[in-house]
Amino acid sequence: MTYSDDISILRRQGRCTDMRLYVNIDHVATVRQARMTDEPDPVRAAVLAELGGADGLTVHLREDRRHIQDRDVDLLMDTARTPINLELTAAEEMVALACAWCPRQATLVPEKREEITTEGGLALDTETQRRPVGDATRRLQDGGVHTSLFIDPDQDTIRISADLGAAAVELHTGEYANTEGAERAAQLTRLSDAAAFARSVGLAVHAGHGLTYENVAPVAAIDELEELNIGHSIISRAVLVGMERAVREMSEILRRARRS
Ligand code: PXP
């Protein structure tokens, strides 16, 4: 089955209208790793996220393995009923693992050991920065993995992403999420313009980072966006109301935003 087969199955099931919610379950693993024990299990959380209506599952296997472990990806590849989006750096070891797992989708991200979470999009200004990302994109796409690049919402970076052979870009919504008022409105316009441009050069358009129940609706209403990756806010709510309900509530906000 190909990536587009997955999407058409979700559409037939009424699970995927024109916006997919991919739930990032990294922070379930963060709680587990705080005690180096076996609970809570992100694989069990994945089942509940699917029951709550997730269209896909996102996991970031960091080089430092600070949250998701190889064992989690192994089990998810066997048990998930929705597509897996594996986030990884373009480092040789990580790309080799991803090619062996062959998830439906991969998203190449930058990674710094000292950061709390992914801080910005991929830097693609110089040939030295572009080469590993281009090589990783080619290897993953040749292996049948729909490959997306996590980038800031800028025209030049979008054009470079297309030139590197990516199938999609994930627009970094962090600056939108971290601002307020007129500044946030300007960031929303920036995201909307970037989404339109990415679509015009043939890329599928995803977005994510820092999106919450409170700030997601205007982003979800951007017509060209077809997938949102949301983690921290959903997992935080799940601690209080349960995973299924937390995902269902986010899904409902996205559906309403699309309708309006
Ligand atoms: N997209 C990417 C590429 C990410 O690295 C992250 C954070 O792991 C997310 C989306 C989700 O961000 P958040 O946890 O803030 O929803």
Short mmCIF file of C-alpha atoms and ligand atoms in Angstrom, two decimals:
data_model
loop_
_atom_site.label_atom_id
_atom_site.label_comp_id
_atom_site.label_asym_id
_atom_site.label_seq_id
_atom_site.Cartn_x
_atom_site.Cartn_y
_atom_site.Cartn_z
CA MET A 1 0.00 0.00 0.00
CA THR A 2 1.22 3.46 -0.85
CA TYR A 3 0.84 6.72 1.01
CA SER A 4 -2.04 7.78 -1.29
CA ASP A 5 -3.80 4.44 -0.69
CA ASP A 6 -3.70 5.23 3.05
CA ILE A 7 -5.20 8.64 2.48
CA SER A 8 -8.01 7.32 0.28
CA ILE A 9 -8.86 4.62 2.85
CA LEU A 10 -9.07 7.28 5.58
CA ARG A 11 -11.27 9.40 3.29
CA ARG A 12 -13.63 6.47 2.62
CA GLN A 13 -13.90 5.86 6.38
CA GLY A 14 -14.82 9.54 6.80
CA ARG A 15 -11.72 9.88 9.06
CA CYS A 16 -9.94 12.27 6.79
CA THR A 17 -11.88 15.08 5.18
CA ASP A 18 -9.35 17.57 3.95
CA MET A 19 -7.24 17.96 7.08
CA ARG A 20 -5.44 15.13 8.87
CA LEU A 21 -4.60 15.21 12.56
CA TYR A 22 -1.35 13.39 13.31
CA VAL A 23 -0.92 12.99 17.06
CA ASN A 24 2.65 13.25 18.33
CA ILE A 25 3.02 10.81 21.24
CA ASP A 26 6.64 11.68 22.19
CA HIS A 27 5.64 13.16 25.53
CA VAL A 28 4.04 9.94 26.72
CA ALA A 29 7.55 8.53 26.39
CA THR A 30 8.98 11.62 28.13
CA VAL A 31 7.01 10.71 31.28
CA ARG A 32 8.16 7.08 31.05
CA GLN A 33 11.81 8.05 30.57
CA ALA A 34 11.65 10.36 33.61
CA ARG A 35 11.71 7.16 35.68
CA MET A 36 13.34 4.83 33.13
CA THR A 37 10.46 2.42 33.65
CA ASP A 38 7.88 0.84 31.31
CA GLU A 39 4.89 3.14 31.91
CA PRO A 40 3.14 4.99 30.44
CA ASP A 41 3.61 3.07 27.19
CA PRO A 42 3.44 5.28 24.04
CA VAL A 43 2.31 2.25 22.06
CA ARG A 44 -0.81 1.89 24.24
CA ALA A 45 -1.33 5.65 23.99
CA ALA A 46 -1.18 5.27 20.19
CA VAL A 47 -4.09 2.80 20.25
CA LEU A 48 -6.16 5.24 22.32
CA ALA A 49 -5.23 8.15 20.02
CA GLU A 50 -6.47 6.11 17.07
CA LEU A 51 -9.71 5.31 18.91
CA GLY A 52 -10.08 9.06 19.54
CA GLY A 53 -9.90 9.70 15.79
CA ALA A 54 -6.20 10.38 15.06
CA ASP A 55 -5.54 10.12 11.32
CA GLY A 56 -1.90 9.26 11.94
CA LEU A 57 0.78 9.00 14.64
CA THR A 58 3.98 11.01 14.83
CA VAL A 59 7.09 9.98 16.75
CA HIS A 60 10.46 11.71 16.86
CA LEU A 61 13.28 9.23 17.35
CA ARG A 62 15.97 11.61 18.59
CA GLU A 63 19.64 10.69 18.32
CA ASP A 64 19.93 11.04 22.12
CA ARG A 65 16.82 8.79 22.58
CA ARG A 66 15.53 11.16 25.23
CA HIS A 67 11.91 10.02 24.80
CA ILE A 68 10.93 7.61 21.99
CA GLN A 69 13.03 4.40 21.92
CA ASP A 70 13.75 2.03 19.04
CA ARG A 71 11.48 -0.53 20.73
CA ASP A 72 8.55 1.93 20.48
CA VAL A 73 9.00 2.38 16.73
CA ASP A 74 9.36 -1.40 16.26
CA LEU A 75 6.06 -2.04 18.02
CA LEU A 76 4.24 0.86 16.38
CA MET A 77 5.27 -0.37 12.94
CA ASP A 78 3.62 -3.72 13.80
CA THR A 79 0.50 -2.51 15.56
CA ALA A 80 -0.56 0.95 14.33
CA ARG A 81 -3.73 1.04 12.24
CA THR A 82 -3.01 4.55 10.95
CA PRO A 83 0.11 5.81 9.12
CA ILE A 84 3.27 6.50 11.12
CA ASN A 85 5.15 9.75 10.52
CA LEU A 86 8.70 9.21 11.76
CA GLU A 87 10.61 12.40 12.57
CA LEU A 88 14.39 12.12 12.32
CA THR A 89 17.55 14.01 11.47
CA ALA A 90 19.39 13.48 8.20
CA ALA A 91 22.22 11.68 10.07
CA GLU A 92 23.37 8.44 8.42
CA GLU A 93 22.45 6.18 11.39
CA MET A 94 18.93 7.61 11.62
CA VAL A 95 18.25 7.45 7.88
CA ALA A 96 19.40 3.80 7.80
CA LEU A 97 16.98 2.97 10.64
CA ALA A 98 14.13 4.79 8.90
CA CYS A 99 14.78 2.99 5.60
CA ALA A 100 14.68 -0.35 7.45
CA TRP A 101 11.38 0.48 9.21
CA CYS A 102 9.93 2.05 6.07
CA PRO A 103 7.14 4.08 7.72
CA ARG A 104 4.47 5.60 5.47
CA GLN A 105 5.94 9.05 6.10
CA ALA A 106 9.15 10.60 7.40
CA THR A 107 9.82 14.19 8.37
CA LEU A 108 13.41 15.42 8.40
CA VAL A 109 14.05 17.83 11.28
CA PRO A 110 17.06 19.66 12.73
CA GLU A 111 18.26 18.47 16.12
CA LYS A 112 20.41 20.04 18.82
CA ARG A 113 21.26 18.06 21.92
CA GLU A 114 20.85 21.00 24.29
CA GLU A 115 17.40 22.11 23.02
CA ILE A 116 14.21 21.41 24.99
CA THR A 117 12.27 20.76 21.78
CA THR A 118 12.90 21.28 18.03
CA GLU A 119 13.67 24.98 17.90
CA GLY A 120 13.51 25.98 14.27
CA GLY A 121 13.13 24.60 10.78
CA LEU A 122 15.91 22.98 8.75
CA ALA A 123 18.62 25.44 7.67
CA LEU A 124 19.10 24.93 3.92
CA ASP A 125 21.09 28.05 2.98
CA THR A 126 24.42 26.47 2.09
CA GLU A 127 25.43 23.46 0.01
CA THR A 128 26.90 21.87 3.17
CA GLN A 129 23.50 22.13 4.86
CA ARG A 130 21.55 21.00 1.78
CA ARG A 131 23.61 17.94 0.85
CA PRO A 132 22.74 15.61 3.79
CA VAL A 133 19.07 16.61 3.64
CA GLY A 134 18.93 16.03 -0.12
CA ASP A 135 20.67 12.65 0.21
CA ALA A 136 18.36 11.54 3.04
CA THR A 137 15.28 12.70 1.10
CA ARG A 138 16.37 10.75 -1.97
CA ARG A 139 17.08 7.55 0.01
CA LEU A 140 13.77 7.71 1.87
CA GLN A 141 11.69 8.54 -1.20
CA ASP A 142 13.44 5.79 -3.22
CA GLY A 143 12.46 3.43 -0.39
CA GLY A 144 8.81 4.41 -0.79
CA VAL A 145 8.66 6.74 2.24
CA HIS A 146 6.62 9.92 1.67
CA THR A 147 9.20 12.50 2.83
CA SER A 148 8.54 15.90 4.32
CA LEU A 149 10.98 18.63 5.41
CA PHE A 150 10.31 20.65 8.58
CA ILE A 151 11.06 24.26 7.59
CA ASP A 152 10.33 27.85 8.49
CA PRO A 153 7.54 29.36 6.36
CA ASP A 154 9.81 31.15 3.86
CA GLN A 155 9.57 31.09 0.05
CA ASP A 156 13.29 30.45 -0.53
CA THR A 157 13.36 27.45 1.82
CA ILE A 158 10.19 26.08 0.25
CA ARG A 159 11.70 26.35 -3.23
CA ILE A 160 14.89 24.60 -2.07
CA SER A 161 12.79 21.84 -0.44
CA ALA A 162 11.06 21.20 -3.75
CA ASP A 163 14.44 21.16 -5.55
CA LEU A 164 15.75 18.60 -3.03
CA GLY A 165 12.93 16.24 -4.06
CA ALA A 166 10.72 16.41 -0.97
CA ALA A 167 7.08 15.35 -1.37
CA ALA A 168 5.91 17.69 1.38
CA VAL A 169 6.98 20.45 3.74
CA GLU A 170 5.92 20.87 7.34
CA LEU A 171 5.71 24.59 8.11
CA HIS A 172 7.04 25.52 11.55
CA THR A 173 4.21 27.20 13.48
CA GLY A 174 6.36 28.06 16.54
CA GLU A 175 6.63 31.79 15.82
CA TYR A 176 2.85 31.98 15.29
CA ALA A 177 2.28 30.15 18.57
CA ASN A 178 4.72 32.28 20.54
CA THR A 179 3.30 35.68 19.54
CA GLU A 180 0.10 37.58 20.24
CA GLY A 181 -2.13 40.26 18.69
CA ALA A 182 -0.88 42.00 15.56
CA GLU A 183 2.35 40.02 15.56
CA ARG A 184 0.40 36.74 15.59
CA ALA A 185 -1.84 38.00 12.76
CA ALA A 186 1.30 38.75 10.73
CA GLN A 187 2.65 35.26 11.43
CA LEU A 188 -0.67 33.75 10.32
CA THR A 189 -0.46 35.64 7.02
CA ARG A 190 3.12 34.43 6.66
CA LEU A 191 1.97 30.82 7.16
CA SER A 192 -0.93 31.23 4.77
CA ASP A 193 1.28 32.76 2.03
CA ALA A 194 3.89 30.04 2.54
CA ALA A 195 1.24 27.31 2.30
CA ALA A 196 -0.10 28.74 -0.96
CA PHE A 197 3.41 29.02 -2.40
CA ALA A 198 4.35 25.47 -1.35
CA ARG A 199 1.23 24.09 -2.99
CA SER A 200 1.95 26.11 -6.16
CA VAL A 201 5.34 24.37 -6.52
CA GLY A 202 3.73 20.94 -6.12
CA LEU A 203 4.42 20.20 -2.46
CA ALA A 204 1.94 18.76 0.03
CA VAL A 205 1.71 21.14 2.99
CA HIS A 206 1.78 20.14 6.66
CA ALA A 207 2.28 22.30 9.77
CA GLY A 208 3.05 21.94 13.43
CA HIS A 209 4.83 22.97 16.61
CA GLY A 210 3.34 24.82 19.56
CA LEU A 211 -0.26 24.38 18.38
CA THR A 212 -2.84 24.20 21.17
CA TYR A 213 -6.62 23.90 21.63
CA GLU A 214 -6.68 27.71 21.91
CA ASN A 215 -4.53 28.75 18.94
CA VAL A 216 -5.01 26.00 16.35
CA ALA A 217 -8.27 27.06 14.64
CA PRO A 218 -6.93 29.90 12.41
CA VAL A 219 -4.06 27.66 11.23
CA ALA A 220 -6.43 24.76 10.58
CA ALA A 221 -8.52 27.07 8.38
CA ILE A 222 -5.63 27.63 5.91
CA ASP A 223 -6.96 25.97 2.81
CA GLU A 224 -3.71 24.51 1.43
CA LEU A 225 -2.78 22.77 4.70
CA GLU A 226 -3.61 19.09 4.69
CA GLU A 227 -1.97 17.80 7.88
CA LEU A 228 -1.24 19.09 11.37
CA ASN A 229 1.23 17.47 13.78
CA ILE A 230 0.27 18.21 17.36
CA GLY A 231 1.85 16.74 20.48
CA HIS A 232 2.42 18.62 23.72
CA SER A 233 -1.02 20.22 24.03
CA ILE A 234 -2.90 16.97 23.34
CA ILE A 235 -0.76 14.90 25.72
CA SER A 236 -1.09 17.59 28.43
CA ARG A 237 -4.87 17.47 28.12
CA ALA A 238 -4.84 13.68 27.99
CA VAL A 239 -3.26 13.60 31.46
CA LEU A 240 -6.46 15.24 32.75
CA VAL A 241 -9.27 13.93 30.52
CA GLY A 242 -7.82 10.80 28.91
CA MET A 243 -6.22 10.24 25.53
CA GLU A 244 -9.30 9.37 23.50
CA ARG A 245 -11.20 12.44 24.65
CA ALA A 246 -8.21 14.77 24.22
CA VAL A 247 -7.77 13.63 20.59
CA ARG A 248 -11.50 13.76 19.86
CA GLU A 249 -11.71 17.35 21.13
CA MET A 250 -8.76 18.48 18.98
CA SER A 251 -10.20 16.67 15.96
CA GLU A 252 -13.52 18.46 16.45
CA ILE A 253 -11.79 21.87 16.55
CA LEU A 254 -10.05 21.09 13.26
CA ARG A 255 -13.31 19.94 11.67
CA ARG A 256 -15.13 23.10 12.77
CA ALA A 257 -12.27 25.32 11.54
CA ARG A 258 -12.40 23.67 8.10
CA ARG A 259 -16.18 24.08 7.90
CA SER A 260 -15.99 27.78 8.73
N1 PXP B 1 6.35 18.93 14.25
C1 PXP B 1 7.67 18.74 14.51
C2 PXP B 1 8.58 18.61 13.34
C3 PXP B 1 8.16 18.62 15.81
O1 PXP B 1 9.48 18.43 16.02
C4 PXP B 1 7.26 18.71 16.89
C5 PXP B 1 7.75 18.58 18.29
O2 PXP B 1 8.26 17.31 18.50
C6 PXP B 1 5.89 18.88 16.59
C7 PXP B 1 5.47 19.03 15.26
C8 PXP B 1 4.86 18.92 17.66
O3 PXP B 1 5.03 20.06 18.45
P1 PXP B 1 4.19 20.23 19.76
O4 PXP B 1 4.59 19.13 20.70
O5 PXP B 1 4.57 21.59 20.24
O6 PXP B 1 2.74 20.10 19.39
#
